[in-house]
CSV table of C-alpha atoms in Angstrom, one decimal:
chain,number,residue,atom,x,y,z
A,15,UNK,CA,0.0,0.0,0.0
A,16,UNK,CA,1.5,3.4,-1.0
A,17,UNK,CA,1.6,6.3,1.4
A,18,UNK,CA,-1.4,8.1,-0.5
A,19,UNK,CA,-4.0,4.7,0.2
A,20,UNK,CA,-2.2,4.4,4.2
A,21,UNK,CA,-3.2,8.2,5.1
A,22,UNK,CA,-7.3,7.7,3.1
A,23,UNK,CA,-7.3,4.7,4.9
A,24,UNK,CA,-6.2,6.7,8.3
A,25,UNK,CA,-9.2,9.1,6.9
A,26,UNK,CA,-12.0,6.5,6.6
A,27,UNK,CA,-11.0,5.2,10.0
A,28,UNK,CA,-11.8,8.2,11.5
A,29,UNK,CA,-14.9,9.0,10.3
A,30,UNK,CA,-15.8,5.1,10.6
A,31,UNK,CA,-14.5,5.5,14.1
A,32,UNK,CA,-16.9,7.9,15.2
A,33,UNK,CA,-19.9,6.6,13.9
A,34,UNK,CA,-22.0,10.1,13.0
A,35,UNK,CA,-23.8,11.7,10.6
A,36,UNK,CA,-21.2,14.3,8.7
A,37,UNK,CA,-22.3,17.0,6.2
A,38,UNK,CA,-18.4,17.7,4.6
A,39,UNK,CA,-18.0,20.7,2.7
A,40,UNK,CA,-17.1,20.3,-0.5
A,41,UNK,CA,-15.5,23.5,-2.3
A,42,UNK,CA,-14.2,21.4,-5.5
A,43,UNK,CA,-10.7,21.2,-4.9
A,44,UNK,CA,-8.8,17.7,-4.3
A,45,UNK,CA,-8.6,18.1,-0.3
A,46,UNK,CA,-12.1,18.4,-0.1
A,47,UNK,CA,-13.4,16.0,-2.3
A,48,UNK,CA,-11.1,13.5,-0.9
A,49,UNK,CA,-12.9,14.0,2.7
A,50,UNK,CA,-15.9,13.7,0.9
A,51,UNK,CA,-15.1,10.5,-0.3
A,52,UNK,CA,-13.6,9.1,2.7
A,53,UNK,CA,-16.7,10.6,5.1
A,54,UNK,CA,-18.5,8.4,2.3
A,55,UNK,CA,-17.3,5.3,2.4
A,56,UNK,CA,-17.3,5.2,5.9
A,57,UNK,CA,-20.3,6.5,6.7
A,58,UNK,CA,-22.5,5.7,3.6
A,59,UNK,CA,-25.9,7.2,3.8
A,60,UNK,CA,-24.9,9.3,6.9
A,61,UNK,CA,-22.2,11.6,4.8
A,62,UNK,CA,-23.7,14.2,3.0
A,63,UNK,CA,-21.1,17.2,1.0
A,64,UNK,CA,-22.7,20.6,0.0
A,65,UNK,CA,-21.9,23.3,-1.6
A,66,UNK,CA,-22.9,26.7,-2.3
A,67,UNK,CA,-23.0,28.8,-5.2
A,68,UNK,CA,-22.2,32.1,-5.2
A,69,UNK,CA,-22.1,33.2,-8.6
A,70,UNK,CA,-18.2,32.3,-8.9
A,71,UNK,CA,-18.9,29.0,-10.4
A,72,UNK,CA,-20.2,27.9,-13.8
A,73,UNK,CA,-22.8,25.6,-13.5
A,74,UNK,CA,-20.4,22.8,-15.1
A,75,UNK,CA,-18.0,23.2,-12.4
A,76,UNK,CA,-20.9,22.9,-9.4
């Protein structure tokens, strides 16, 4: 396992670890969707990410 799978592994144990719901937000850059992803697959139907749009975004990129 390379470092980058260890510390998302680290990352899904902690969410998994704590066993509640999450809402993650997600400002569409890596580290964020990453945290998304981990709060995710730990936590399945008890993650939620949002976003908000404030007119900086196209609607592509939300």
């Amino acid at each position: 396992m390379n470092l980058e799978d260890s510390l998302f592994q680290q990352l899904v144990s902690w969410f998994h670890n704590r066993n509640e719901k999450v809402i993650v937000a997600l400002s569409g850059g890596v580290d964020s969707a990453v945290v998304a992803m981990a709060a995710k697959k730990a936590l399945d139907k008890n993650a939620i990410a949002v976003t908000a749009d404030y007119n900086t975004l196209s609607s592509e990129e939300l």
